[in-house]
Amino acid sequence: MSDRSGEVVTSFLLGAVLGAVAGVLLAPSSGKVTREKVNDWLDETAENAKEKFEDLEDEIKKRKEQLLKS
């Protein structure tokens, strides 16, 4: 990973959050439907974030082992 990968991930997540908020606010739905949509989106986003952090953890471990072998 490059030094800027953290910035890219942060920018992506911020864009996703802003897009989701705009979509929810502009969608013509009842309060209950909107809450369900937000809840589903939050669950999905949390799962995606967890997967990304696990991938990052694996990458860090891999690089650590490479450095220790050097």
PDB file of N, CA and C in Angstrom:
ATOM      1  N   MET A   1       0.830  -1.178   0.000  1.00  0.00           N
ATOM      2  CA  MET A   1       0.000   0.000   0.000  1.00  0.00           C
ATOM      3  C   MET A   1       0.873   1.240   0.000  1.00  0.00           C
ATOM      4  N   SER A   2       0.405   2.244  -0.641  1.00  0.00           N
ATOM      5  CA  SER A   2       1.180   3.476  -0.671  1.00  0.00           C
ATOM      6  C   SER A   2       0.883   4.305   0.574  1.00  0.00           C
ATOM      7  N   ASP A   3       1.666   5.363   0.751  1.00  0.00           N
ATOM      8  CA  ASP A   3       1.473   6.246   1.897  1.00  0.00           C
ATOM      9  C   ASP A   3       0.135   6.981   1.832  1.00  0.00           C
ATOM     10  N   ARG A   4      -0.400   7.126   0.648  1.00  0.00           N
ATOM     11  CA  ARG A   4      -1.642   7.875   0.483  1.00  0.00           C
ATOM     12  C   ARG A   4      -2.878   6.994   0.525  1.00  0.00           C
ATOM     13  N   SER A   5      -2.711   5.696   0.731  1.00  0.00           N
ATOM     14  CA  SER A   5      -3.864   4.804   0.703  1.00  0.00           C
ATOM     15  C   SER A   5      -4.870   5.147   1.801  1.00  0.00           C
ATOM     16  N   GLY A   6      -4.389   5.605   2.948  1.00  0.00           N
ATOM     17  CA  GLY A   6      -5.299   6.019   4.026  1.00  0.00           C
ATOM     18  C   GLY A   6      -6.163   7.189   3.606  1.00  0.00           C
ATOM     19  N   GLU A   7      -5.576   8.113   2.865  1.00  0.00           N
ATOM     20  CA  GLU A   7      -6.341   9.264   2.379  1.00  0.00           C
ATOM     21  C   GLU A   7      -7.406   8.824   1.385  1.00  0.00           C
ATOM     22  N   VAL A   8      -7.052   7.871   0.534  1.00  0.00           N
ATOM     23  CA  VAL A   8      -7.997   7.380  -0.466  1.00  0.00           C
ATOM     24  C   VAL A   8      -9.169   6.688   0.217  1.00  0.00           C
ATOM     25  N   VAL A   9      -8.877   5.847   1.193  1.00  0.00           N
ATOM     26  CA  VAL A   9      -9.933   5.138   1.915  1.00  0.00           C
ATOM     27  C   VAL A   9     -10.828   6.131   2.642  1.00  0.00           C
ATOM     28  N   THR A  10     -10.236   7.108   3.307  1.00  0.00           N
ATOM     29  CA  THR A  10     -11.011   8.120   4.026  1.00  0.00           C
ATOM     30  C   THR A  10     -11.900   8.901   3.067  1.00  0.00           C
ATOM     31  N   SER A  11     -11.357   9.300   1.934  1.00  0.00           N
ATOM     32  CA  SER A  11     -12.143  10.040   0.948  1.00  0.00           C
ATOM     33  C   SER A  11     -13.302   9.203   0.428  1.00  0.00           C
ATOM     34  N   PHE A  12     -13.026   7.929   0.178  1.00  0.00           N
ATOM     35  CA  PHE A  12     -14.074   7.040  -0.307  1.00  0.00           C
ATOM     36  C   PHE A  12     -15.193   6.910   0.718  1.00  0.00           C
ATOM     37  N   LEU A  13     -14.822   6.673   1.970  1.00  0.00           N
ATOM     38  CA  LEU A  13     -15.831   6.513   3.019  1.00  0.00           C
ATOM     39  C   LEU A  13     -16.642   7.783   3.218  1.00  0.00           C
ATOM     40  N   LEU A  14     -15.976   8.934   3.186  1.00  0.00           N
ATOM     41  CA  LEU A  14     -16.679  10.198   3.329  1.00  0.00           C
ATOM     42  C   LEU A  14     -17.668  10.397   2.172  1.00  0.00           C
ATOM     43  N   GLY A  15     -17.240  10.097   0.970  1.00  0.00           N
ATOM     44  CA  GLY A  15     -18.121  10.217  -0.190  1.00  0.00           C
ATOM     45  C   GLY A  15     -19.316   9.285  -0.091  1.00  0.00           C
ATOM     46  N   ALA A  16     -19.080   8.063   0.395  1.00  0.00           N
ATOM     47  CA  ALA A  16     -20.169   7.104   0.554  1.00  0.00           C
ATOM     48  C   ALA A  16     -21.184   7.594   1.574  1.00  0.00           C
ATOM     49  N   VAL A  17     -20.695   8.127   2.681  1.00  0.00           N
ATOM     50  CA  VAL A  17     -21.593   8.636   3.728  1.00  0.00           C
ATOM     51  C   VAL A  17     -22.402   9.811   3.203  1.00  0.00           C
ATOM     52  N   LEU A  18     -21.733  10.751   2.560  1.00  0.00           N
ATOM     53  CA  LEU A  18     -22.452  11.928   2.038  1.00  0.00           C
ATOM     54  C   LEU A  18     -23.473  11.531   0.981  1.00  0.00           C
ATOM     55  N   GLY A  19     -23.118  10.593   0.128  1.00  0.00           N
ATOM     56  CA  GLY A  19     -24.047  10.125  -0.892  1.00  0.00           C
ATOM     57  C   GLY A  19     -25.264   9.442  -0.285  1.00  0.00           C
ATOM     58  N   ALA A  20     -25.025   8.640   0.727  1.00  0.00           N
ATOM     59  CA  ALA A  20     -26.131   7.949   1.391  1.00  0.00           C
ATOM     60  C   ALA A  20     -27.060   8.936   2.085  1.00  0.00           C
ATOM     61  N   VAL A  21     -26.481   9.906   2.761  1.00  0.00           N
ATOM     62  CA  VAL A  21     -27.299  10.917   3.446  1.00  0.00           C
ATOM     63  C   VAL A  21     -28.141  11.689   2.431  1.00  0.00           C
ATOM     64  N   ALA A  22     -27.526  12.089   1.340  1.00  0.00           N
ATOM     65  CA  ALA A  22     -28.271  12.822   0.308  1.00  0.00           C
ATOM     66  C   ALA A  22     -29.387  11.954  -0.264  1.00  0.00           C
ATOM     67  N   GLY A  23     -29.083  10.688  -0.510  1.00  0.00           N
ATOM     68  CA  GLY A  23     -30.101   9.787  -1.052  1.00  0.00           C
ATOM     69  C   GLY A  23     -31.278   9.610  -0.115  1.00  0.00           C
ATOM     70  N   VAL A  24     -30.999   9.446   1.163  1.00  0.00           N
ATOM     71  CA  VAL A  24     -32.077   9.274   2.144  1.00  0.00           C
ATOM     72  C   VAL A  24     -32.909  10.539   2.255  1.00  0.00           C
ATOM     73  N   LEU A  25     -32.247  11.676   2.302  1.00  0.00           N
ATOM     74  CA  LEU A  25     -32.976  12.939   2.463  1.00  0.00           C
ATOM     75  C   LEU A  25     -33.810  13.294   1.240  1.00  0.00           C
ATOM     76  N   LEU A  26     -33.382  12.882   0.073  1.00  0.00           N
ATOM     77  CA  LEU A  26     -34.086  13.245  -1.150  1.00  0.00           C
ATOM     78  C   LEU A  26     -35.106  12.197  -1.599  1.00  0.00           C
ATOM     79  N   ALA A  27     -35.077  11.029  -1.001  1.00  0.00           N
ATOM     80  CA  ALA A  27     -35.986   9.954  -1.398  1.00  0.00           C
ATOM     81  C   ALA A  27     -37.369  10.168  -0.795  1.00  0.00           C
ATOM     82  N   PRO A  28     -38.404  10.019  -1.608  1.00  0.00           N
ATOM     83  CA  PRO A  28     -39.765  10.176  -1.089  1.00  0.00           C
ATOM     84  C   PRO A  28     -40.239   8.881  -0.419  1.00  0.00           C
ATOM     85  N   SER A  29     -39.965   8.722   0.859  1.00  0.00           N
ATOM     86  CA  SER A  29     -40.370   7.526   1.596  1.00  0.00           C
ATOM     87  C   SER A  29     -40.946   7.927   2.941  1.00  0.00           C
ATOM     88  N   SER A  30     -41.723   7.015   3.509  1.00  0.00           N
ATOM     89  CA  SER A  30     -42.246   7.266   4.853  1.00  0.00           C
ATOM     90  C   SER A  30     -41.116   7.159   5.870  1.00  0.00           C
ATOM     91  N   GLY A  31     -41.364   7.634   7.078  1.00  0.00           N
ATOM     92  CA  GLY A  31     -40.348   7.593   8.121  1.00  0.00           C
ATOM     93  C   GLY A  31     -39.884   6.180   8.422  1.00  0.00           C
ATOM     94  N   LYS A  32     -40.829   5.236   8.502  1.00  0.00           N
ATOM     95  CA  LYS A  32     -40.482   3.851   8.808  1.00  0.00           C
ATOM     96  C   LYS A  32     -39.613   3.249   7.711  1.00  0.00           C
ATOM     97  N   VAL A  33     -39.989   3.461   6.471  1.00  0.00           N
ATOM     98  CA  VAL A  33     -39.217   2.931   5.344  1.00  0.00           C
ATOM     99  C   VAL A  33     -37.828   3.560   5.321  1.00  0.00           C
ATOM    100  N   THR A  34     -37.758   4.858   5.564  1.00  0.00           N
ATOM    101  CA  THR A  34     -36.470   5.554   5.583  1.00  0.00           C
ATOM    102  C   THR A  34     -35.578   4.998   6.679  1.00  0.00           C
ATOM    103  N   ARG A  35     -36.135   4.785   7.871  1.00  0.00           N
ATOM    104  CA  ARG A  35     -35.344   4.218   8.971  1.00  0.00           C
ATOM    105  C   ARG A  35     -34.845   2.823   8.625  1.00  0.00           C
ATOM    106  N   GLU A  36     -35.676   2.019   7.994  1.00  0.00           N
ATOM    107  CA  GLU A  36     -35.252   0.675   7.585  1.00  0.00           C
ATOM    108  C   GLU A  36     -34.121   0.744   6.568  1.00  0.00           C
ATOM    109  N   LYS A  37     -34.238   1.669   5.621  1.00  0.00           N
ATOM    110  CA  LYS A  37     -33.188   1.837   4.611  1.00  0.00           C
ATOM    111  C   LYS A  37     -31.877   2.269   5.261  1.00  0.00           C
ATOM    112  N   VAL A  38     -31.958   3.220   6.181  1.00  0.00           N
ATOM    113  CA  VAL A  38     -30.759   3.700   6.869  1.00  0.00           C
ATOM    114  C   VAL A  38     -30.137   2.573   7.680  1.00  0.00           C
ATOM    115  N   ASN A  39     -30.970   1.820   8.385  1.00  0.00           N
ATOM    116  CA  ASN A  39     -30.466   0.713   9.191  1.00  0.00           C
ATOM    117  C   ASN A  39     -29.776  -0.337   8.320  1.00  0.00           C
ATOM    118  N   ASP A  40     -30.392  -0.692   7.196  1.00  0.00           N
ATOM    119  CA  ASP A  40     -29.787  -1.657   6.275  1.00  0.00           C
ATOM    120  C   ASP A  40     -28.457  -1.132   5.739  1.00  0.00           C
ATOM    121  N   TRP A  41     -28.449   0.149   5.381  1.00  0.00           N
ATOM    122  CA  TRP A  41     -27.213   0.736   4.846  1.00  0.00           C
ATOM    123  C   TRP A  41     -26.117   0.743   5.907  1.00  0.00           C
ATOM    124  N   LEU A  42     -26.472   1.086   7.133  1.00  0.00           N
ATOM    125  CA  LEU A  42     -25.485   1.099   8.208  1.00  0.00           C
ATOM    126  C   LEU A  42     -24.927  -0.297   8.461  1.00  0.00           C
ATOM    127  N   ASP A  43     -25.786  -1.305   8.445  1.00  0.00           N
ATOM    128  CA  ASP A  43     -25.324  -2.682   8.633  1.00  0.00           C
ATOM    129  C   ASP A  43     -24.351  -3.081   7.522  1.00  0.00           C
ATOM    130  N   GLU A  44     -24.713  -2.758   6.299  1.00  0.00           N
ATOM    131  CA  GLU A  44     -23.858  -3.090   5.156  1.00  0.00           C
ATOM    132  C   GLU A  44     -22.529  -2.336   5.224  1.00  0.00           C
ATOM    133  N   THR A  45     -22.589  -1.072   5.565  1.00  0.00           N
ATOM    134  CA  THR A  45     -21.381  -0.256   5.663  1.00  0.00           C
ATOM    135  C   THR A  45     -20.467  -0.759   6.769  1.00  0.00           C
ATOM    136  N   ALA A  46     -21.046  -1.124   7.894  1.00  0.00           N
ATOM    137  CA  ALA A  46     -20.242  -1.660   8.999  1.00  0.00           C
ATOM    138  C   ALA A  46     -19.560  -2.956   8.586  1.00  0.00           C
ATOM    139  N   GLU A  47     -20.270  -3.818   7.888  1.00  0.00           N
ATOM    140  CA  GLU A  47     -19.679  -5.079   7.431  1.00  0.00           C
ATOM    141  C   GLU A  47     -18.552  -4.817   6.426  1.00  0.00           C
ATOM    142  N   ASN A  48     -18.768  -3.890   5.511  1.00  0.00           N
ATOM    143  CA  ASN A  48     -17.723  -3.546   4.532  1.00  0.00           C
ATOM    144  C   ASN A  48     -16.495  -2.973   5.221  1.00  0.00           C
ATOM    145  N   ALA A  49     -16.716  -2.113   6.200  1.00  0.00           N
ATOM    146  CA  ALA A  49     -15.593  -1.522   6.931  1.00  0.00           C
ATOM    147  C   ALA A  49     -14.824  -2.597   7.682  1.00  0.00           C
ATOM    148  N   LYS A  50     -15.540  -3.519   8.285  1.00  0.00           N
ATOM    149  CA  LYS A  50     -14.896  -4.625   9.009  1.00  0.00           C
ATOM    150  C   LYS A  50     -14.024  -5.441   8.057  1.00  0.00           C
ATOM    151  N   GLU A  51     -14.533  -5.733   6.879  1.00  0.00           N
ATOM    152  CA  GLU A  51     -13.765  -6.493   5.888  1.00  0.00           C
ATOM    153  C   GLU A  51     -12.514  -5.730   5.460  1.00  0.00           C
ATOM    154  N   LYS A  52     -12.643  -4.436   5.251  1.00  0.00           N
ATOM    155  CA  LYS A  52     -11.499  -3.617   4.841  1.00  0.00           C
ATOM    156  C   LYS A  52     -10.432  -3.594   5.928  1.00  0.00           C
ATOM    157  N   PHE A  53     -10.854  -3.456   7.176  1.00  0.00           N
ATOM    158  CA  PHE A  53      -9.894  -3.448   8.274  1.00  0.00           C
ATOM    159  C   PHE A  53      -9.208  -4.797   8.425  1.00  0.00           C
ATOM    160  N   GLU A  54      -9.950  -5.880   8.196  1.00  0.00           N
ATOM    161  CA  GLU A  54      -9.340  -7.206   8.252  1.00  0.00           C
ATOM    162  C   GLU A  54      -8.317  -7.366   7.135  1.00  0.00           C
ATOM    163  N   ASP A  55      -8.645  -6.883   5.945  1.00  0.00           N
ATOM    164  CA  ASP A  55      -7.691  -6.929   4.835  1.00  0.00           C
ATOM    165  C   ASP A  55      -6.441  -6.117   5.160  1.00  0.00           C
ATOM    166  N   LEU A  56      -6.645  -4.954   5.745  1.00  0.00           N
ATOM    167  CA  LEU A  56      -5.528  -4.096   6.120  1.00  0.00           C
ATOM    168  C   LEU A  56      -4.667  -4.776   7.179  1.00  0.00           C
ATOM    169  N   GLU A  57      -5.305  -5.412   8.143  1.00  0.00           N
ATOM    170  CA  GLU A  57      -4.571  -6.129   9.189  1.00  0.00           C
ATOM    171  C   GLU A  57      -3.723  -7.245   8.583  1.00  0.00           C
ATOM    172  N   ASP A  58      -4.296  -7.980   7.638  1.00  0.00           N
ATOM    173  CA  ASP A  58      -3.548  -9.049   6.968  1.00  0.00           C
ATOM    174  C   ASP A  58      -2.350  -8.484   6.211  1.00  0.00           C
ATOM    175  N   GLU A  59      -2.545  -7.361   5.542  1.00  0.00           N
ATOM    176  CA  GLU A  59      -1.463  -6.729   4.789  1.00  0.00           C
ATOM    177  C   GLU A  59      -0.349  -6.268   5.726  1.00  0.00           C
ATOM    178  N   ILE A  60      -0.709  -5.711   6.854  1.00  0.00           N
ATOM    179  CA  ILE A  60       0.290  -5.246   7.828  1.00  0.00           C
ATOM    180  C   ILE A  60       1.091  -6.429   8.368  1.00  0.00           C
ATOM    181  N   LYS A  61       0.409  -7.518   8.686  1.00  0.00           N
ATOM    182  CA  LYS A  61       1.103  -8.714   9.182  1.00  0.00           C
ATOM    183  C   LYS A  61       2.072  -9.252   8.125  1.00  0.00           C
ATOM    184  N   LYS A  62       1.613  -9.264   6.886  1.00  0.00           N
ATOM    185  CA  LYS A  62       2.445  -9.759   5.786  1.00  0.00           C
ATOM    186  C   LYS A  62       3.706  -8.905   5.641  1.00  0.00           C
ATOM    187  N   ARG A  63       3.539  -7.609   5.665  1.00  0.00           N
ATOM    188  CA  ARG A  63       4.693  -6.709   5.531  1.00  0.00           C
ATOM    189  C   ARG A  63       5.625  -6.791   6.734  1.00  0.00           C
ATOM    190  N   LYS A  64       5.057  -6.988   7.906  1.00  0.00           N
ATOM    191  CA  LYS A  64       5.872  -7.142   9.110  1.00  0.00           C
ATOM    192  C   LYS A  64       6.763  -8.365   8.974  1.00  0.00           C
ATOM    193  N   GLU A  65       6.194  -9.462   8.517  1.00  0.00           N
ATOM    194  CA  GLU A  65       6.965 -10.685   8.336  1.00  0.00           C
ATOM    195  C   GLU A  65       8.053 -10.499   7.281  1.00  0.00           C
ATOM    196  N   GLN A  66       7.737  -9.768   6.216  1.00  0.00           N
ATOM    197  CA  GLN A  66       8.737  -9.499   5.182  1.00  0.00           C
ATOM    198  C   GLN A  66       9.897  -8.689   5.752  1.00  0.00           C
ATOM    199  N   LEU A  67       9.566  -7.700   6.572  1.00  0.00           N
ATOM    200  CA  LEU A  67      10.613  -6.875   7.178  1.00  0.00           C
ATOM    201  C   LEU A  67      11.471  -7.677   8.151  1.00  0.00           C
ATOM    202  N   LEU A  68      10.852  -8.561   8.909  1.00  0.00           N
ATOM    203  CA  LEU A  68      11.601  -9.363   9.865  1.00  0.00           C
ATOM    204  C   LEU A  68      12.520 -10.370   9.170  1.00  0.00           C
ATOM    205  N   LYS A  69      12.144 -10.799   7.984  1.00  0.00           N
ATOM    206  CA  LYS A  69      12.981 -11.730   7.215  1.00  0.00           C
ATOM    207  C   LYS A  69      14.186 -11.025   6.599  1.00  0.00           C
ATOM    208  N   SER A  70      14.077  -9.726   6.427  1.00  0.00           N
ATOM    209  CA  SER A  70      15.150  -8.965   5.770  1.00  0.00           C
ATOM    210  C   SER A  70      16.362  -8.811   6.648  1.00  0.00           C
TER     211      SER A  70
END
